[in-house]
Coordinates of C-alpha atoms in Angstrom, one line a residue:
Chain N
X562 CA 10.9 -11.5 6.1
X563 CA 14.1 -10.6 4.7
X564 CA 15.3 -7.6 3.2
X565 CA 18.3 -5.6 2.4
X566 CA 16.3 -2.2 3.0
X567 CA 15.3 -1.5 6.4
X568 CA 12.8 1.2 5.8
X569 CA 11.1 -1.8 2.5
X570 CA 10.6 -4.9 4.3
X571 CA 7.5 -5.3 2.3
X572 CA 9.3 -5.9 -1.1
X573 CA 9.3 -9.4 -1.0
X574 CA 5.6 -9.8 -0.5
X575 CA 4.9 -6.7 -2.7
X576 CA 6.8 -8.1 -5.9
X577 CA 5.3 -12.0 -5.0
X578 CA 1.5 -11.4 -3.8
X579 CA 0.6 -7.2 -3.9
X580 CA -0.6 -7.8 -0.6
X581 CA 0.2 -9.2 3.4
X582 CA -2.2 -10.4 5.8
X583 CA -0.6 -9.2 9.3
X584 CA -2.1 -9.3 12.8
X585 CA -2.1 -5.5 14.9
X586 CA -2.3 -6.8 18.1
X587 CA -5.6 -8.7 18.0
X588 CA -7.1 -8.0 14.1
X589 CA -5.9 -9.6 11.3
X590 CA -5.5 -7.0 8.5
X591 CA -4.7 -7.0 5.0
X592 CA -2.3 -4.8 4.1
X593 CA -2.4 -3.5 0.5
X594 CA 0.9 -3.1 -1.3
X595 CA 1.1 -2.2 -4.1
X596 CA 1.4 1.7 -5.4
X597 CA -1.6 1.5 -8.2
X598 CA -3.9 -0.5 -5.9
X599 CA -3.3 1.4 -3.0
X600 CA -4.1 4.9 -4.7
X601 CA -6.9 2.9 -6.4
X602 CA -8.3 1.8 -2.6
X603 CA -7.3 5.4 -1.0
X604 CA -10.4 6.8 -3.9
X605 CA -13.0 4.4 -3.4
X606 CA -14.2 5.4 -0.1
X607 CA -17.3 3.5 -0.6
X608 CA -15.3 -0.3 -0.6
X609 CA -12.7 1.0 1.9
X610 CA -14.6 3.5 4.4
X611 CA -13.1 5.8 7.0
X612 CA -16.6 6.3 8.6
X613 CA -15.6 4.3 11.8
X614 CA -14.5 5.8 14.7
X615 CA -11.1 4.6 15.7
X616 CA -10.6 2.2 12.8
X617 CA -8.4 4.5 11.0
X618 CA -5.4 4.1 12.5
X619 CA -3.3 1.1 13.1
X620 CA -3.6 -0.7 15.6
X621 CA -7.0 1.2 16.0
X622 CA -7.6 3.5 18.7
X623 CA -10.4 2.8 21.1
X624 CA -8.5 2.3 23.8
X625 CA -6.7 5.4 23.7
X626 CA -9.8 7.9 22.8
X627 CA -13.4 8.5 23.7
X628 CA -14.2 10.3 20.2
X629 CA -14.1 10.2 16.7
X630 CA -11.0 12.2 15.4
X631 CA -12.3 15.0 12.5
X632 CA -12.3 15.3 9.6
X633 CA -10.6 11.9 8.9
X634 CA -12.9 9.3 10.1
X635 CA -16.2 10.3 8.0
X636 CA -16.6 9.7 4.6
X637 CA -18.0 12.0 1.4
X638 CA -20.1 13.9 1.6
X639 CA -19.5 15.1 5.3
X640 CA -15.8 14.4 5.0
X641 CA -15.7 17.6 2.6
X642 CA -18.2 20.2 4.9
X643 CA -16.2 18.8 8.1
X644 CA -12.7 19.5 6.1
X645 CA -13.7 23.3 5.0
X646 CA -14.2 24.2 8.6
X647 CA -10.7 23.9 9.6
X648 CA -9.0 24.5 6.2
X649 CA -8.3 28.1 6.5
X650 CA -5.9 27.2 9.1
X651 CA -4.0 24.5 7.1
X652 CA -3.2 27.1 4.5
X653 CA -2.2 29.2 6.5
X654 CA 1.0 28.7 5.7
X655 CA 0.8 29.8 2.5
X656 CA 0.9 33.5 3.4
X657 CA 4.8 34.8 3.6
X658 CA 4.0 36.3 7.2
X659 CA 3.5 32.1 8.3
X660 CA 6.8 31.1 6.2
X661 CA 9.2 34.7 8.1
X662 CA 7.3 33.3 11.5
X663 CA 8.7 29.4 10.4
X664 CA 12.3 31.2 9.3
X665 CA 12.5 32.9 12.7
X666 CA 11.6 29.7 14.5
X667 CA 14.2 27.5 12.6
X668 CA 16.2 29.8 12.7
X669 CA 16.5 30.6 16.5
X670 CA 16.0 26.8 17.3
X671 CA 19.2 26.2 15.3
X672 CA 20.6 29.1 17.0
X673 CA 20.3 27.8 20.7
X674 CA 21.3 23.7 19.6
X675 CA 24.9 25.1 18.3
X676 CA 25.5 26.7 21.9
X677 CA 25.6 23.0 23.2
X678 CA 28.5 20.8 23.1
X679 CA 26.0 17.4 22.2
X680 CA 22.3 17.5 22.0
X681 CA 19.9 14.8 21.4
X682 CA 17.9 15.6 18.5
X683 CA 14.5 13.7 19.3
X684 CA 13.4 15.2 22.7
X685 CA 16.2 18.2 22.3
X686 CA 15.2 19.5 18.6
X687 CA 12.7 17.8 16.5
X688 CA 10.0 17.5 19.2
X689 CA 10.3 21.0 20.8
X690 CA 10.3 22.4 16.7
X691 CA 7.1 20.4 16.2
X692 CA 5.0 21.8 19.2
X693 CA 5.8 25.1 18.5
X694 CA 5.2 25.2 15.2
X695 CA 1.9 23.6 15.6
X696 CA 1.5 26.9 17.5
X697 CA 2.1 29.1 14.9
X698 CA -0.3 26.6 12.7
X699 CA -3.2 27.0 15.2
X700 CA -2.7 30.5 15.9
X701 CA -1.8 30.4 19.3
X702 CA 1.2 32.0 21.3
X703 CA 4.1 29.7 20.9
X704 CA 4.3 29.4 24.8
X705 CA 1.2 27.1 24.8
X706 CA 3.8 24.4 23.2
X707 CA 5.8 24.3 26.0
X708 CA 3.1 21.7 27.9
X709 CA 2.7 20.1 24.5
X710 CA 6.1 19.2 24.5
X711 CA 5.7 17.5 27.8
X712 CA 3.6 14.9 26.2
X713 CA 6.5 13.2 24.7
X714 CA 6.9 12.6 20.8
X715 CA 3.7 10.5 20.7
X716 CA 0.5 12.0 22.2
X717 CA -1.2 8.9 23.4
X718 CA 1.5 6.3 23.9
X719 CA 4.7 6.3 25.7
X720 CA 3.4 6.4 29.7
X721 CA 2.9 3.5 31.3
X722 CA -0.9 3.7 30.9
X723 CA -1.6 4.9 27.4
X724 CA -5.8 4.9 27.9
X725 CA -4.8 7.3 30.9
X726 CA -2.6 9.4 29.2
X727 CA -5.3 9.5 26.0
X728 CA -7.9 10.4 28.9
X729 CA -5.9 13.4 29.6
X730 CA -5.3 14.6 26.1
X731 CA -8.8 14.9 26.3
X732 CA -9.4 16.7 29.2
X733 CA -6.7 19.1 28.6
X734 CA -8.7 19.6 25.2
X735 CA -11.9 20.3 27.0
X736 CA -10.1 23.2 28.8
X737 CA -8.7 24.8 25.7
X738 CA -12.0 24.6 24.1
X739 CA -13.7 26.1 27.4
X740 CA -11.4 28.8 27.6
X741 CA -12.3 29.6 23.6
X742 CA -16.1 29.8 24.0
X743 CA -15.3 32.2 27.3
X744 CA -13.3 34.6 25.4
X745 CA -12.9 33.7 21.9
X746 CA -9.7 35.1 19.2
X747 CA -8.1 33.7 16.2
X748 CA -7.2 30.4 17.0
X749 CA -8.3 27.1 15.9
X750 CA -10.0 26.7 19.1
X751 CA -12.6 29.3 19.1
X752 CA -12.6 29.0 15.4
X753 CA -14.1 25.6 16.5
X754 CA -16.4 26.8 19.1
X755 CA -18.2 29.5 16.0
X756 CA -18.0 27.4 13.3
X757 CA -21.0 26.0 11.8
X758 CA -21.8 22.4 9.9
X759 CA -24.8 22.0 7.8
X760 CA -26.6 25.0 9.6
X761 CA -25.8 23.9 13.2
X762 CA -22.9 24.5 16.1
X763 CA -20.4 22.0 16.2
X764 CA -21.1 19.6 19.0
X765 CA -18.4 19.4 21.8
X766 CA -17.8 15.8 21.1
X767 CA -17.2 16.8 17.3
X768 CA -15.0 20.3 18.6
X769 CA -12.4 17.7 20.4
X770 CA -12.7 15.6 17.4
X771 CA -10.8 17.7 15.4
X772 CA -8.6 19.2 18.4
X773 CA -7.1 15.9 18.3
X774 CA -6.2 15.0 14.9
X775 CA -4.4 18.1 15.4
X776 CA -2.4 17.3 18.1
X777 CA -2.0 13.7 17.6
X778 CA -1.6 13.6 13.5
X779 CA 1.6 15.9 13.1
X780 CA 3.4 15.0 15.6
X781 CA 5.3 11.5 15.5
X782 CA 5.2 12.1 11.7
X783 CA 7.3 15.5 11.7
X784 CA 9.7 14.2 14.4
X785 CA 10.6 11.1 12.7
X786 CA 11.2 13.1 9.7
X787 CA 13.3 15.8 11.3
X788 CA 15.5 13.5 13.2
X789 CA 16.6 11.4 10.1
X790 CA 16.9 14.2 7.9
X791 CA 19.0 15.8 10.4
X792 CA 21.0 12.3 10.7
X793 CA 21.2 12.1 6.8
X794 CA 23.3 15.9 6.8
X795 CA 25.6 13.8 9.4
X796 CA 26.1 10.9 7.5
X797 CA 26.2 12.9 4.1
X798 CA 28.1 16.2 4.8
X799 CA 28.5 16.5 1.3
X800 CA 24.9 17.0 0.4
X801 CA 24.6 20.6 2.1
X802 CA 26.7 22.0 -0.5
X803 CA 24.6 20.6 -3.2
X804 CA 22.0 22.0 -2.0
X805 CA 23.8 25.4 -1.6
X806 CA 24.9 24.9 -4.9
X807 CA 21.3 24.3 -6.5
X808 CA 18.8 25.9 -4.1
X809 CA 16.2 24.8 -5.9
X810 CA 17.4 21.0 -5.2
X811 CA 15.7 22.3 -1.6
X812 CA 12.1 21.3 -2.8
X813 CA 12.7 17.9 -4.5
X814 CA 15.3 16.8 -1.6
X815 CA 12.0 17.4 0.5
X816 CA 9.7 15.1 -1.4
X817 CA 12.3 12.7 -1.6
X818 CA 13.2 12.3 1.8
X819 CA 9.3 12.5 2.5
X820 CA 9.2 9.6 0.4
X821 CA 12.0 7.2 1.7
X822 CA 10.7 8.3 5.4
X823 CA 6.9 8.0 4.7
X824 CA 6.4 8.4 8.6
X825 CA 3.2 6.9 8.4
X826 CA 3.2 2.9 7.3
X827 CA 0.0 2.8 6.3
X828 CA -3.7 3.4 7.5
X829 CA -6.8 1.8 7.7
X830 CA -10.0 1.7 6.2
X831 CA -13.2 -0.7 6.8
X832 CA -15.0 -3.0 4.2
X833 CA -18.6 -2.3 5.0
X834 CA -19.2 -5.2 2.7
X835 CA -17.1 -8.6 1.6
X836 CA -14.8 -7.2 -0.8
X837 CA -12.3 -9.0 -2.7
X838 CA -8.8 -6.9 -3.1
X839 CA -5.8 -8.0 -5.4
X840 CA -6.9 -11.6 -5.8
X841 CA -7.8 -11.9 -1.7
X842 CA -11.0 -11.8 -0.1
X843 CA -11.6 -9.4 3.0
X844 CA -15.1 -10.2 5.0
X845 CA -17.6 -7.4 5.6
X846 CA -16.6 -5.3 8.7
X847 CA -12.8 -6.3 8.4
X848 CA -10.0 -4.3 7.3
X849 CA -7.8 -3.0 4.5
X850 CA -4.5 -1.0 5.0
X851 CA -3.3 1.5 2.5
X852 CA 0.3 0.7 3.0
X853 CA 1.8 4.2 2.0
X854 CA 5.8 2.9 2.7
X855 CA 5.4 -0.3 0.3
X856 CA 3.8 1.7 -2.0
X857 CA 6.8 4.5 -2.0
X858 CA 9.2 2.1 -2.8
X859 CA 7.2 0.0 -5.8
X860 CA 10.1 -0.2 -8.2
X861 CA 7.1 -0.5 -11.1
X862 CA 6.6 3.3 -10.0
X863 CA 10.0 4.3 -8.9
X864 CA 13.3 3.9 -10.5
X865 CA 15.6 2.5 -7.6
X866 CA 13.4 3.4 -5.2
X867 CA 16.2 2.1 -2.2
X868 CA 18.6 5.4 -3.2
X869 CA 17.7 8.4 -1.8
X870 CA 17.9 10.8 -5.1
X871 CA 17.8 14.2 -3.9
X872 CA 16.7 15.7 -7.7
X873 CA 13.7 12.9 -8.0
X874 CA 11.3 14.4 -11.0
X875 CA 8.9 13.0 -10.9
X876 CA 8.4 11.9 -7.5
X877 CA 4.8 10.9 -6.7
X878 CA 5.0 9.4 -3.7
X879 CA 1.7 9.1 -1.2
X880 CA 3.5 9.8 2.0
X881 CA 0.6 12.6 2.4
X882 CA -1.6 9.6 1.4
X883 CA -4.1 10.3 -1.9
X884 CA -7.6 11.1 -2.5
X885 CA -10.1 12.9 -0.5
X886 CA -8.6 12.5 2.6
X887 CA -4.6 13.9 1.9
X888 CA -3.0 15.3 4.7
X889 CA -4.4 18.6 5.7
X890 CA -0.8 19.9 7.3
X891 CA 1.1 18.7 4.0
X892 CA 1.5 22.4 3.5
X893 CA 3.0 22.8 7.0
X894 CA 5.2 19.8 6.6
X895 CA 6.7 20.5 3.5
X896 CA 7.6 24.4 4.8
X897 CA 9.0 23.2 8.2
X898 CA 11.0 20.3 6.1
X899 CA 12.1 23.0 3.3
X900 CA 12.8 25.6 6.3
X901 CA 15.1 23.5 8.1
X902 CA 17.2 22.2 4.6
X903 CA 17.6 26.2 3.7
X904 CA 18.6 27.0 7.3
X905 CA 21.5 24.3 7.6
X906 CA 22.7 25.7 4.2
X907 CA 22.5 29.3 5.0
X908 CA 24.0 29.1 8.7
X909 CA 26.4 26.5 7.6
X910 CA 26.0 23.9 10.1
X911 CA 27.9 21.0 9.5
X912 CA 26.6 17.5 12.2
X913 CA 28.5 15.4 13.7
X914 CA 26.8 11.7 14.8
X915 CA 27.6 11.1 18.3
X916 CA 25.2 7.9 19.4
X917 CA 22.1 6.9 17.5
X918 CA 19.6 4.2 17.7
X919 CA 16.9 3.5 15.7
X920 CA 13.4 4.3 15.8
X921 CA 12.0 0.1 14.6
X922 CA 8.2 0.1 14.2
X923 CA 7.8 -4.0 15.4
X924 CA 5.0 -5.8 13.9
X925 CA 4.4 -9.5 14.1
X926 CA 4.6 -10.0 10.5
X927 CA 7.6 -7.6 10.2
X928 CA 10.1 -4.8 11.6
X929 CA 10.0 -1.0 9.4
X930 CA 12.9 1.4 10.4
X931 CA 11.4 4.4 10.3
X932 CA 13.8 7.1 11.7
X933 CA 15.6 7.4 15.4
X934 CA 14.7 6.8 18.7
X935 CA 18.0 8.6 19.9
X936 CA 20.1 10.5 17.9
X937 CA 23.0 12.3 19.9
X938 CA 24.5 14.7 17.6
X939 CA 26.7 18.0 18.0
X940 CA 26.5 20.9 15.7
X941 CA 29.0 22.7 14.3
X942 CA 29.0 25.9 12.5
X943 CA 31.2 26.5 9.6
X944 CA 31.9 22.5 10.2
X945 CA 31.2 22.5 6.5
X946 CA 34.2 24.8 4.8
X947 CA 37.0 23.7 7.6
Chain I
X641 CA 9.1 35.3 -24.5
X642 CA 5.4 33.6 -24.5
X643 CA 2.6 34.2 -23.0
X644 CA 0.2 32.2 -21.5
X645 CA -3.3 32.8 -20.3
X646 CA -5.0 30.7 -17.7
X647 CA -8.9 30.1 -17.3
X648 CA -9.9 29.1 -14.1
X649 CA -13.3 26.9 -12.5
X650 CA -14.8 30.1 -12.3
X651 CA -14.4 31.6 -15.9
X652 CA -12.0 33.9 -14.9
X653 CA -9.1 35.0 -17.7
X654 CA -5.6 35.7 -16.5
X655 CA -3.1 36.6 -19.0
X656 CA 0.6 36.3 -17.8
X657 CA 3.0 37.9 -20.4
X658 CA 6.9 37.0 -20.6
X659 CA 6.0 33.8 -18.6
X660 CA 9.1 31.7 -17.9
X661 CA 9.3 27.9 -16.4
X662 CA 6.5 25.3 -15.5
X663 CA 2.9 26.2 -16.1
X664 CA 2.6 25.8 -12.1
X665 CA 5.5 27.9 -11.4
X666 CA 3.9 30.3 -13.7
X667 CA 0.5 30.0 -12.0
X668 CA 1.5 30.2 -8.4
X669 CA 3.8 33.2 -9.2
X670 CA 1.1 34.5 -10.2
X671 CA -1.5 33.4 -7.7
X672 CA -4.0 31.8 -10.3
X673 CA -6.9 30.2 -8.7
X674 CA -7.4 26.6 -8.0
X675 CA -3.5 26.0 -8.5
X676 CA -1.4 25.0 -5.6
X677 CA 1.7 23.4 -6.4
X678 CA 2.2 21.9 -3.1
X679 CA 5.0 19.7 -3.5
X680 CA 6.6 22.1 -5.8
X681 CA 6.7 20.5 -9.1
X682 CA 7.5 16.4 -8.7
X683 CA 4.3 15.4 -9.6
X684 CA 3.3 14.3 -6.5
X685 CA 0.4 16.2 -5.3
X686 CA -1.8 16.9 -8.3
X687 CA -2.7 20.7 -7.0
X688 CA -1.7 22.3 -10.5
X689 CA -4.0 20.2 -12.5
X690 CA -4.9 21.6 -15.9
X691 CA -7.1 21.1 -19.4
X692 CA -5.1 21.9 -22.6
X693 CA -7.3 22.7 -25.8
X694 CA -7.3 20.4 -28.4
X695 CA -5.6 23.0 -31.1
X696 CA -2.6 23.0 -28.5
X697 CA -2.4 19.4 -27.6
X698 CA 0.1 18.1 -30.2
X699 CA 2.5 20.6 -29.2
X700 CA 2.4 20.3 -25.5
X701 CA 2.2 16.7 -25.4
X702 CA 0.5 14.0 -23.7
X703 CA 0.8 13.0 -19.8
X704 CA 3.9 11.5 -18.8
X705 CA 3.4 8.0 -17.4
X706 CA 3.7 9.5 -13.8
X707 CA 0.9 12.1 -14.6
X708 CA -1.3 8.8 -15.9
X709 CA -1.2 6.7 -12.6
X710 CA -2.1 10.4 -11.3
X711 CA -5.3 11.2 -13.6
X712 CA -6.4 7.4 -13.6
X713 CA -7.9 8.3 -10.2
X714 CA -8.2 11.9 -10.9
X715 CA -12.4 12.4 -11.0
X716 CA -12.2 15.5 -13.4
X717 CA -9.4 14.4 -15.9
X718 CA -9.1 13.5 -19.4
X719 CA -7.2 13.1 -22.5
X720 CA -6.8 17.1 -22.5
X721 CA -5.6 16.8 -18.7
X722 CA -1.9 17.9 -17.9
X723 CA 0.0 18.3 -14.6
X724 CA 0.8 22.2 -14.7
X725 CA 4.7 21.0 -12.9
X726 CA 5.2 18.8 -15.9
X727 CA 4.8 21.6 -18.9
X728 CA 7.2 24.1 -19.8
X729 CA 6.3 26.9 -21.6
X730 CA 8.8 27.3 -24.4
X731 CA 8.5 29.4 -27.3
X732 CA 7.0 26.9 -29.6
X733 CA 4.0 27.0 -27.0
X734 CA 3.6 31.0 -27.1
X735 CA -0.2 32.0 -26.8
X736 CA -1.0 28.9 -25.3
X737 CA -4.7 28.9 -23.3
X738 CA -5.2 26.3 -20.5
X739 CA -8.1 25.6 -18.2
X740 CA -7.6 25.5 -15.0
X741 CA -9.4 22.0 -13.1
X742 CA -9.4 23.6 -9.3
X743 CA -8.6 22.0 -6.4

């Protein structure tokens, strides 16, 4: 399919059709592209259901995990009683001590990359910020990231056996949850191992559910939007002084890179029945996408949606996705994303590019830049005045 | 400067005086109940949802075409709804009582 925008090669089809059929590896699945239909599909859980284990994701997952991921593969009602267990954690960063604990982290991270000559911002930076600030999400000392961040930027693929290295997520997920019901605190953990749903314990199956949504849901997503942020300051010194200039351009330079990123494509949801979407028929037991990226660039929604306008008002994207099942760390995403802009502009770091490549998601019915792979960068304080 | 008084879910009455920007700027400041204002005011998130009387409704106006592809698969809303990021409280709108929807 051709395209002029790298991160929209669904414009074509979105403009002539509203939707794709593509294959993900063995399942042909419609992809819906539109923005109106695709917030109409992300509310009616009933025609497009997330109670299927693994069949949220795409590709789905059962290769790479024995359990179903909490709260996002269950459906209203349950999908709300499941949510409120682990919500008090996801607004945790809310409260100003979580935002001076992300300051400090930002900050020092920034702090220790301009002591190197070159650093490469995927494994060096954005991975190492994600882990430990998923430890300051889940409550738990920072130094627990450290073996996180050994698991690469994706948590189940990358290894040369993914279903091994999923099988290991798991076990390692067993142990965190053991140690929790031995000696329980304030972390998600042994919030897990006390919480109750609909007058019972959590099962353990249904504990590890939820441990890894956390570990596996934040993770490629804040990366990818880290490292081409960080590569946008490079290729755009001059927008660090804007933002110096109009602090408050901080919050809608967020949602707007949110939205030309959108670091997930799209995700699935099941047809319990034969539906019929946007003109096309989809058999009972098949599946729709929500394609979030086409969606963020529908130029019926969003006025040239190919420029990245750092003061977009109104800007509703559905990178978080929409409906009952929005992203629970939104919240943490948007601070670590704010954190980072205010942090180049108060230290002054200026970037220079040193080698990128980047990061292509390749589908057989079409390639999505989505951020880097490898970006080599140095940073420079001060860069920005000299 | 105007004042503004919120009513949240739960019937409680908060009355912010010299209020100054968005009504979700006002509300978070604030920390009004059931409003969020998670993506900071682009109309993106729909956690500063609120209800405007009918006596006010000619002077705040109606949703923006960006707050109507929100509410048409917003549950709760109607032709009183408003995105709090979307209104500002100007002098014209002093006294103004909206209900907060909740998250």
């Amino acid at each position: 399919m051709s395209t002029s925008c790298p991160h929209d090669p669904f414009k074509n089809q979105r403009k002539e059709k509203g939707t794709l059929r593509a294959n993900f590896e063995d399942e042909e699945i419609l992809m819906i592209l539109g923005y109106k239909e695709v917030r109409r599909a992300a509310k009616d859980w009933k025609t497009f259901s997330s109670d299927y284990p693994f069949r949220v994701p795409i590709p789905s997952e059962e290769k790479l995990r024995t359990i179903r991921q909490l709260p996002i593969e269950t459906n209203p009602p349950e999908h709300k009683d499941y949510r409120a267990i682990v919500e008090p954690f996801f607004k945790r960063p809310r409260s100003p001590e979580y935002v001076a604990d992300i300051e400090e982290l930002v900050t020092r991270m920034l702090g220790e990359a301009l002591k190197k000559d070159s650093l490469e911002i995927v494994q060096e930076f954005a991975l190492p910020l994600q882990s430990r600030a998923l430890a300051h999400l889940l409550n738990v000392p920072e130094a627990d990231a450290e073996f996180w961040i050994s698991w690469g930027t994706n948590a189940f693929l990358g290894s040369d056996d993914d279903s091994a290295k999923g099988a290991a997520l798991e076990d390692y997920i067993h142990r965190c949850l053991d140690a929790a019901e031995e000696k329980p605190g304030d972390d998600f953990f042994s919030a897990l191992t006390e919480a109750t749903f609909h007058d019972r314990k959590l099962t353990r199956d249904e504990m590890v559910g939820f441990v890894n949504l956390a570990f596996a849901g934040g993770r490629d997503t804040i990366i990818n939007s880290v490292s081409y942020i960080i590569a946008y300051l490079g290729s755009h010194p001059e927008v660090l002084q804007a933002l110096r200039d109009d602090p408050k351009m901080i919050i809608t330079a967020t949602e707007e890179f949110i939205r030309v990123i959108t670091p997930i494509t799209h995700l699935g949801r099941v047809c319990p029945v034969d539906t019929e979407v946007v003109g096309e028929k989809v058999e009972a037991g098949k599946r729709v996408s929500l394609c979030w990226a086409s969606a963020n660039y529908d130029e019926t929604v969003f006025d040239e949606p190919e420029k990245i306008l750092l003061d977009r008002k109104p800007n509703p994207h559905v990178a978080f996705g929409v409906g009952a099942h929005n992203c629970l760390g939104a919240a943490h995403a948007r601070l670590l994303i704010r954190t980072l802009l205010q942090k180049f502009c108060e230290m002054d770091i200026s970037v220079t590019l040193m080698n990128t490549k980047d990061n292509i998601e390749k589908e057989s019915h079409y390639e999505r830049t989505v951020s880097y792979s490898t970006l080599e960068v140095q940073l420079i304080q001060g860069g920005a005045q000299s | 400067m105007p004042t503004v008084t919120f009513i949240t879910a739960d019937g409680e009455k908060s009355v912010i005086e010299n209020a100054e920007g968005s009504l979700m700027d006002i509300a978070v400041d604030n920390d009004i109940e059931g409003i969020d204002g998670a993506c900071g005011g682009v109309c993106s998130c729909a956690t500063c949802h609120v209800k405007v009387p009918a006596e006010w409704r000619q002077r705040v106006g109606s949703a923006t075409e960006a707050e109507k592809d929100i509410f048409e698969f917003e549950d709760e809303a109607d032709e009183s709804s408003r995105l709090g990021c979307q209104v500002e409280l100007t002098s014209e709108l002093d006294g103004l009582t909206v209900h907060v929807v909740g998250l």
